[in-house]
CSV table of C-alpha atoms in Angstrom, one decimal:
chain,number,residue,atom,x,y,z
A,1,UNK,CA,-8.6,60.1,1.8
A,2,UNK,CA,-7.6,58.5,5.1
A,3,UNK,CA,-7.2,55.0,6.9
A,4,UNK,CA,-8.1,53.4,10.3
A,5,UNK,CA,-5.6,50.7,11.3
A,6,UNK,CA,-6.9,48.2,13.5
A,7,UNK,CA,-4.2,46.0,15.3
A,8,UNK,CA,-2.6,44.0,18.1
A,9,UNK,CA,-0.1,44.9,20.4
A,10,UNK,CA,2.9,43.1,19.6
A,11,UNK,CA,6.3,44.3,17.5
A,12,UNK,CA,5.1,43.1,14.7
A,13,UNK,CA,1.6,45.3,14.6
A,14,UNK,CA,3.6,48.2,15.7
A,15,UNK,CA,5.9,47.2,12.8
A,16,UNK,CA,3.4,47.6,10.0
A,17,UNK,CA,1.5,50.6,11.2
A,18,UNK,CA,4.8,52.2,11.3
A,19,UNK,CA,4.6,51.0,7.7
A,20,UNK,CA,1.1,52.3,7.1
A,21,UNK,CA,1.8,55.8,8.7
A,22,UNK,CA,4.3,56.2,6.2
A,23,UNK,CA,2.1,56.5,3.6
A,24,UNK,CA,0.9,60.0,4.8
A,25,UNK,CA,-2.9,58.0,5.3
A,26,UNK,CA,-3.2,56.8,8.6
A,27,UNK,CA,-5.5,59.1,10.7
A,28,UNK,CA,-6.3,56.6,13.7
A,29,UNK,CA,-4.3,53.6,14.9
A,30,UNK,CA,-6.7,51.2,17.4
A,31,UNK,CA,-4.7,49.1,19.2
A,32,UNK,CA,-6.1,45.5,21.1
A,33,UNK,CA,-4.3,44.7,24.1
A,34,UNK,CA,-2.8,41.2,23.3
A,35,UNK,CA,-1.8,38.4,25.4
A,36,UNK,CA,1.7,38.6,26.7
A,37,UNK,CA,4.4,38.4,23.8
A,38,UNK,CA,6.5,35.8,26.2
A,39,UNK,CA,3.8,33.8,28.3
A,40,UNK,CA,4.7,31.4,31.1
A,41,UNK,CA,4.4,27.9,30.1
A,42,UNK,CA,2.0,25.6,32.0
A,43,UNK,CA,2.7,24.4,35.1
A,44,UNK,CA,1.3,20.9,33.8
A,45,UNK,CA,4.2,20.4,31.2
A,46,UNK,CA,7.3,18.4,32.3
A,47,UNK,CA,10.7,20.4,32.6
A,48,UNK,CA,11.6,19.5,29.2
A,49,UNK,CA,8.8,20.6,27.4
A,50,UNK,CA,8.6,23.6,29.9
A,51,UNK,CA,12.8,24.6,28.2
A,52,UNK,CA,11.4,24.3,25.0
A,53,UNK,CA,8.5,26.4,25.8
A,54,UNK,CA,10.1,29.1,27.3
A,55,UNK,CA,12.9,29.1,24.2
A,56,UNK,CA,10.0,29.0,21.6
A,57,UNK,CA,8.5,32.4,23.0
A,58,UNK,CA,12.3,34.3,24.3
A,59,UNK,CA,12.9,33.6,20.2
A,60,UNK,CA,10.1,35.0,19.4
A,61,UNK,CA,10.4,38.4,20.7
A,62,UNK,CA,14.3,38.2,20.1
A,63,UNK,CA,13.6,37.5,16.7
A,64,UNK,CA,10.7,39.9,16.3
A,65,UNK,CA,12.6,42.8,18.4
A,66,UNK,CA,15.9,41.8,15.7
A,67,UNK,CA,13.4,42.3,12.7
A,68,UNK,CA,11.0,45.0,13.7
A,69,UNK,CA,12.8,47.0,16.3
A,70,UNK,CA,11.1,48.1,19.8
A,71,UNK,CA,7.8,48.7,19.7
A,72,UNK,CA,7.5,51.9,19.0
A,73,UNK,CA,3.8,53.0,17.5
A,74,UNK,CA,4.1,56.0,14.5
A,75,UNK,CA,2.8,59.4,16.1
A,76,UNK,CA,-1.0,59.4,15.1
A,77,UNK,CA,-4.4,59.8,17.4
A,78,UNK,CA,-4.4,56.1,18.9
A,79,UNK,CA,-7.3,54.4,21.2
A,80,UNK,CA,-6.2,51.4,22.8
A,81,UNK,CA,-8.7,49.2,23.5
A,82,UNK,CA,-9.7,45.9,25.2
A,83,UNK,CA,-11.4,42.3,23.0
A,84,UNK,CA,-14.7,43.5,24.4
A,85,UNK,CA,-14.2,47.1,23.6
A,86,UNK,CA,-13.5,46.2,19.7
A,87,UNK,CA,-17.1,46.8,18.6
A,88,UNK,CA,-17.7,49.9,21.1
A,89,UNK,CA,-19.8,52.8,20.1
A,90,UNK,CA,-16.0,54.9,20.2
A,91,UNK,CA,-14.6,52.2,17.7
A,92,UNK,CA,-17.4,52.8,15.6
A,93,UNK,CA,-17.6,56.6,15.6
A,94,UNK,CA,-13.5,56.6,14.8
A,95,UNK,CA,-14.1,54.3,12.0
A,96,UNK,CA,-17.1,56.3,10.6
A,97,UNK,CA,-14.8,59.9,10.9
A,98,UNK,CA,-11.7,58.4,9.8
A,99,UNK,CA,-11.3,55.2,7.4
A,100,UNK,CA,-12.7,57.0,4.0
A,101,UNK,CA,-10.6,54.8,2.3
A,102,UNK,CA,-9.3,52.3,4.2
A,103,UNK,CA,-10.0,50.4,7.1
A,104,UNK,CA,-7.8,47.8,7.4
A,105,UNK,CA,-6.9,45.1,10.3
A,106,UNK,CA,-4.0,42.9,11.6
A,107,UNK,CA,-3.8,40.9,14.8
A,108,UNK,CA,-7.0,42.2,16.1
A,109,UNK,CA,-10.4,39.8,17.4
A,110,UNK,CA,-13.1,39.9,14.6
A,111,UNK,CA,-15.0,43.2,13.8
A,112,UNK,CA,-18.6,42.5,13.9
A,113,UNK,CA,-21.0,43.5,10.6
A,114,UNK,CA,-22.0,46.5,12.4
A,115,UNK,CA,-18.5,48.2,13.3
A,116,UNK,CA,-17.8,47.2,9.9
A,117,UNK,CA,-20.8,49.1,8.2
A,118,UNK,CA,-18.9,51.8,9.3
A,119,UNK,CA,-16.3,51.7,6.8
A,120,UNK,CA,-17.8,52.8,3.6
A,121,UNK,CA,-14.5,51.7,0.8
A,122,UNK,CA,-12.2,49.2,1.2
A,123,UNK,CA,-12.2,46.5,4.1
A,124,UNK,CA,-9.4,44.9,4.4
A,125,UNK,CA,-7.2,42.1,7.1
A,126,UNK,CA,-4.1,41.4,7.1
A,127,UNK,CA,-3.7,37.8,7.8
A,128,UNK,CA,-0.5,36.0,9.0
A,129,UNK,CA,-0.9,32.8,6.8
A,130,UNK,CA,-1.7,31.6,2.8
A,131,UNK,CA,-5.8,31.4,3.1
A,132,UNK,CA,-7.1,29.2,2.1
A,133,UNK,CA,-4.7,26.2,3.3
A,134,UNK,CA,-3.9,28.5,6.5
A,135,UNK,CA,-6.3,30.5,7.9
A,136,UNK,CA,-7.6,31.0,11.2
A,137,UNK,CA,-4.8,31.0,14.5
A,138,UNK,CA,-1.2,30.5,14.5
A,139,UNK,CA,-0.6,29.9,10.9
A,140,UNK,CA,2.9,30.8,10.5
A,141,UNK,CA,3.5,27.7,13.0
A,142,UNK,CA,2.0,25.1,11.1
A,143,UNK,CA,3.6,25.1,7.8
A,144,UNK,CA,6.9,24.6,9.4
A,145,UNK,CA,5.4,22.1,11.4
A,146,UNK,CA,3.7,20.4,8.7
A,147,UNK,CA,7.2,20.4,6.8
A,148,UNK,CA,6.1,23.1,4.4
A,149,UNK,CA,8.4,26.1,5.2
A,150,UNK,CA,7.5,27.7,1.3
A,151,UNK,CA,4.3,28.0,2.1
A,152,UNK,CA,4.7,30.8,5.2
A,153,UNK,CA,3.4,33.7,4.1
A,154,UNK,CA,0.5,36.6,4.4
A,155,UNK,CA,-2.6,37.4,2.4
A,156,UNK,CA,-4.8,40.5,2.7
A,157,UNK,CA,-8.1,40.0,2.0
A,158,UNK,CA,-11.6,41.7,2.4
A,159,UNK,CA,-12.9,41.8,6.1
A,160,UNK,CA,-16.1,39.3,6.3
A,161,UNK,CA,-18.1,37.7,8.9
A,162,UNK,CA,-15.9,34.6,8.1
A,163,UNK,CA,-13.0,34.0,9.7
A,164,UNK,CA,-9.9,34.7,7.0
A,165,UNK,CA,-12.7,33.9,4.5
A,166,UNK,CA,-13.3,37.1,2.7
A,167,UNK,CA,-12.1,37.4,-1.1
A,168,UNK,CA,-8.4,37.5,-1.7
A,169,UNK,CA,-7.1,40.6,-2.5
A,170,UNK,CA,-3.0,40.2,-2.3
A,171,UNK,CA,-0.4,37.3,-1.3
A,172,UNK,CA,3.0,36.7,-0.8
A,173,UNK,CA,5.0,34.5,0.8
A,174,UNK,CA,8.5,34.8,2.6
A,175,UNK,CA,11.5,34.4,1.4
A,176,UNK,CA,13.6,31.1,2.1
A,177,UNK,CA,17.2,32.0,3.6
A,178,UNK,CA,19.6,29.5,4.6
A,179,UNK,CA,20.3,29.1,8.2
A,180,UNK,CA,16.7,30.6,8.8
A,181,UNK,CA,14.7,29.6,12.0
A,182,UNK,CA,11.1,29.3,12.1
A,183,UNK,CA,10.7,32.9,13.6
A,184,UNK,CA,12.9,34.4,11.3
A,185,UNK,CA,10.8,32.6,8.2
A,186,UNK,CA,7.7,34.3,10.3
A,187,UNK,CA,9.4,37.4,10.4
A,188,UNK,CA,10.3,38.1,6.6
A,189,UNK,CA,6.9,37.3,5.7
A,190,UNK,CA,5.7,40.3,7.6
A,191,UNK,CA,8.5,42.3,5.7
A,192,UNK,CA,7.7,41.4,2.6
A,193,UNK,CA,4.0,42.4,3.1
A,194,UNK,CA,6.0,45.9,4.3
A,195,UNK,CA,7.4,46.1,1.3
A,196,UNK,CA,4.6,45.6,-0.9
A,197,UNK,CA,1.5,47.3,1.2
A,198,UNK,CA,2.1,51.3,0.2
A,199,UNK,CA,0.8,49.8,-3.6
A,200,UNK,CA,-1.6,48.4,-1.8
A,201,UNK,CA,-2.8,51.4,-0.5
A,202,UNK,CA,-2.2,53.7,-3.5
A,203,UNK,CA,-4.8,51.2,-5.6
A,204,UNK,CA,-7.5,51.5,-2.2
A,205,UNK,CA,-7.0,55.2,-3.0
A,206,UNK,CA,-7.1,55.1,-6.6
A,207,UNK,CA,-9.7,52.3,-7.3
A,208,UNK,CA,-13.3,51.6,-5.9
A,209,UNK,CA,-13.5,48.2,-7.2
A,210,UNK,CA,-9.8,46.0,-6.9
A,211,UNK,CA,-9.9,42.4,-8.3
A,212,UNK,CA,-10.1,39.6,-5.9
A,213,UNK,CA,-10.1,36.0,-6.0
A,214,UNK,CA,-12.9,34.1,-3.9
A,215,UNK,CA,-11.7,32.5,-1.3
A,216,UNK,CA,-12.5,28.6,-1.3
A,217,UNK,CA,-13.4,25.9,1.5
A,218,UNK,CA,-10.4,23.6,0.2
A,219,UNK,CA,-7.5,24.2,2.9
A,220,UNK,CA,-7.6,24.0,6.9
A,221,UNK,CA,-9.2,26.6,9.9
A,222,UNK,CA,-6.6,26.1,12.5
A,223,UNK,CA,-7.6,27.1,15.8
A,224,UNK,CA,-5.3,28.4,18.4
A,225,UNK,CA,-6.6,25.4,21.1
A,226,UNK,CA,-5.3,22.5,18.0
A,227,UNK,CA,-1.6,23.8,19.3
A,228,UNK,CA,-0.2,22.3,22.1
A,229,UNK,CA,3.3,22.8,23.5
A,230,UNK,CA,4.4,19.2,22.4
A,231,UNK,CA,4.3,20.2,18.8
A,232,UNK,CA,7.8,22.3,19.4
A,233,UNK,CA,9.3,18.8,19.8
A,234,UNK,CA,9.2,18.1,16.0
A,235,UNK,CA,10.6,21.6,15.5
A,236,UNK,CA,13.4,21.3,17.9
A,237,UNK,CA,14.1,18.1,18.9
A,238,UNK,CA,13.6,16.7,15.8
A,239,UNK,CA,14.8,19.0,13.0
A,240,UNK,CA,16.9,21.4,15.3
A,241,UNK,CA,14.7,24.6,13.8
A,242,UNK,CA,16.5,24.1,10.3
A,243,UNK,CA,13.0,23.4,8.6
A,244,UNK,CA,14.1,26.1,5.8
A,245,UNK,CA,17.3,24.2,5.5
A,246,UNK,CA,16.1,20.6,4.9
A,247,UNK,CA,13.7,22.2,2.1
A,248,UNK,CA,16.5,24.4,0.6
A,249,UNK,CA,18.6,20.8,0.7
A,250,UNK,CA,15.4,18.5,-1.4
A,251,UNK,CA,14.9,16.8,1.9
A,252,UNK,CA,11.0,17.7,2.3
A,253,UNK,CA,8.6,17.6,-1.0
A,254,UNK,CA,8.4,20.5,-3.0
A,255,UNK,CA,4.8,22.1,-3.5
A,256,UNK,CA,4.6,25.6,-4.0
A,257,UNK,CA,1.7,27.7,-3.4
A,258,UNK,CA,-0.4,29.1,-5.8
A,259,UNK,CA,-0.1,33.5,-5.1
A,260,UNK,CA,-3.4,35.8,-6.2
A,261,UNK,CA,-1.3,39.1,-6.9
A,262,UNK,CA,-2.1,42.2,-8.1
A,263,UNK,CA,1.1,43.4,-9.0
């Protein structure tokens, strides 16, 4: 019984695998080299939107250092690897030796069908957004943006050819804390899926078959080119990152999500 942990390179990754080697399961931690956690803004914004660029991302690894620590990855075998090396003949072979129960991803590029054939249980990602209505790139942006703080959250679901398509397997959704900005919402939603991924893995170890839920066409792909930098006006300018607070105060509608669960 063993897992293969496929992830990015920033605190949060390093956060869950932490989580994951915990569980006495983890054999192999991959690791994609992500873009840089705090990336220079364009040189085609104007000063403004160049301040609130640069605060955006410094709160975002504040934040993300404040929740998750230093990144610090748990002491396993770990390959670290490039977006073109994710599908390499190494991958593959690691995969094949190592997930016998799990292979499970977060933060990474998409596996291809035949890195994937290599995992012979449960497939699993670990998505930072509520699929259906979020799936796809930056998706614990755009409920904030789109004035729906509740609905920041994870799912894990089965990995697939289709882009946070595959059948749910497990939601939840962050707690809302007064006085909470957007990259703290971000944060406890991570946490929570902390908190709740060791059951996770006992059932992958337990079960062969786990229910899922399909997952349907009806919400949005987001795509990491649909954000531009102007969208942190309405966050920052406009509702001076307090988005949980005007919710918590009946100031935005009310709609919350709809949670498959297995516990």
């Amino acid at each position: 019984m063993s897992i293969v942990f496929i992830c990015g390179s920033h605190p949060r990754h390093a956060y869950i695998a932490k989580v994951l080697a915990e569980t006495g399961y983890l054999k192999h931690l991959i690791i994609e080299t992500r873009e840089e956690h705090v990336p220079s803004p364009p040189d085609s914004l104007s000063e403004e939107l160049k301040v609130l660029f640069n605060h955006h991302f410094r709160e975002r690894s504040r934040v993300e250092t404040l929740f998750f620590g230093k990144t610090v990855w748990p002491n396993v075998p770990i390959t670290k690897v490039t977006k073109n090396e994710l599908d390499s003949a190494q991958v593959k072979e690691i995969i094949a030796k190592h997930a016998t129960t799990l292979l499970i991803s977060y933060g990474c590029h998409k596996l291809s069908t035949d890195t994937l054939s290599n995992a012979t249980k449960h497939k699993w990602n670990c998505h930072g957004g509520l699929s259906p209505w979020y799936k796809g790139a930056i998706t614990h942006f755009w409920p904030s943006y789109l004035l729906e703080p509740q609905m920041t959250g994870m799912t894990v679901h089965k990995l697939t050819q289709e882009l946070d398509g595959g059948e749910i397997i497990h939601q939840c959704v962050s707690p809302l804390v007064r006085g909470d900005t957007l990259h703290k919402l971000a944060a406890r939603a991570v946490v929570e899926l902390s908190k709740e991924l060791p059951q996770l893995v006992k059932l992958a170890i337990e079960k062969e078959e786990i229910p899922s839920k399909v997952n349907n066409s009806s919400g949005m792909l987001w795509r990491s080119a649909q954000w531009y930098p102007h969208h942190l006006e309405v966050i920052y300018k406009h509702f001076e990152d307090k988005i949980v607070d005007a919710y918590l105060d009946n100031k935005l509608i009310n709609k919350e999500p709809e949670l498959f669960r297995q516990f």
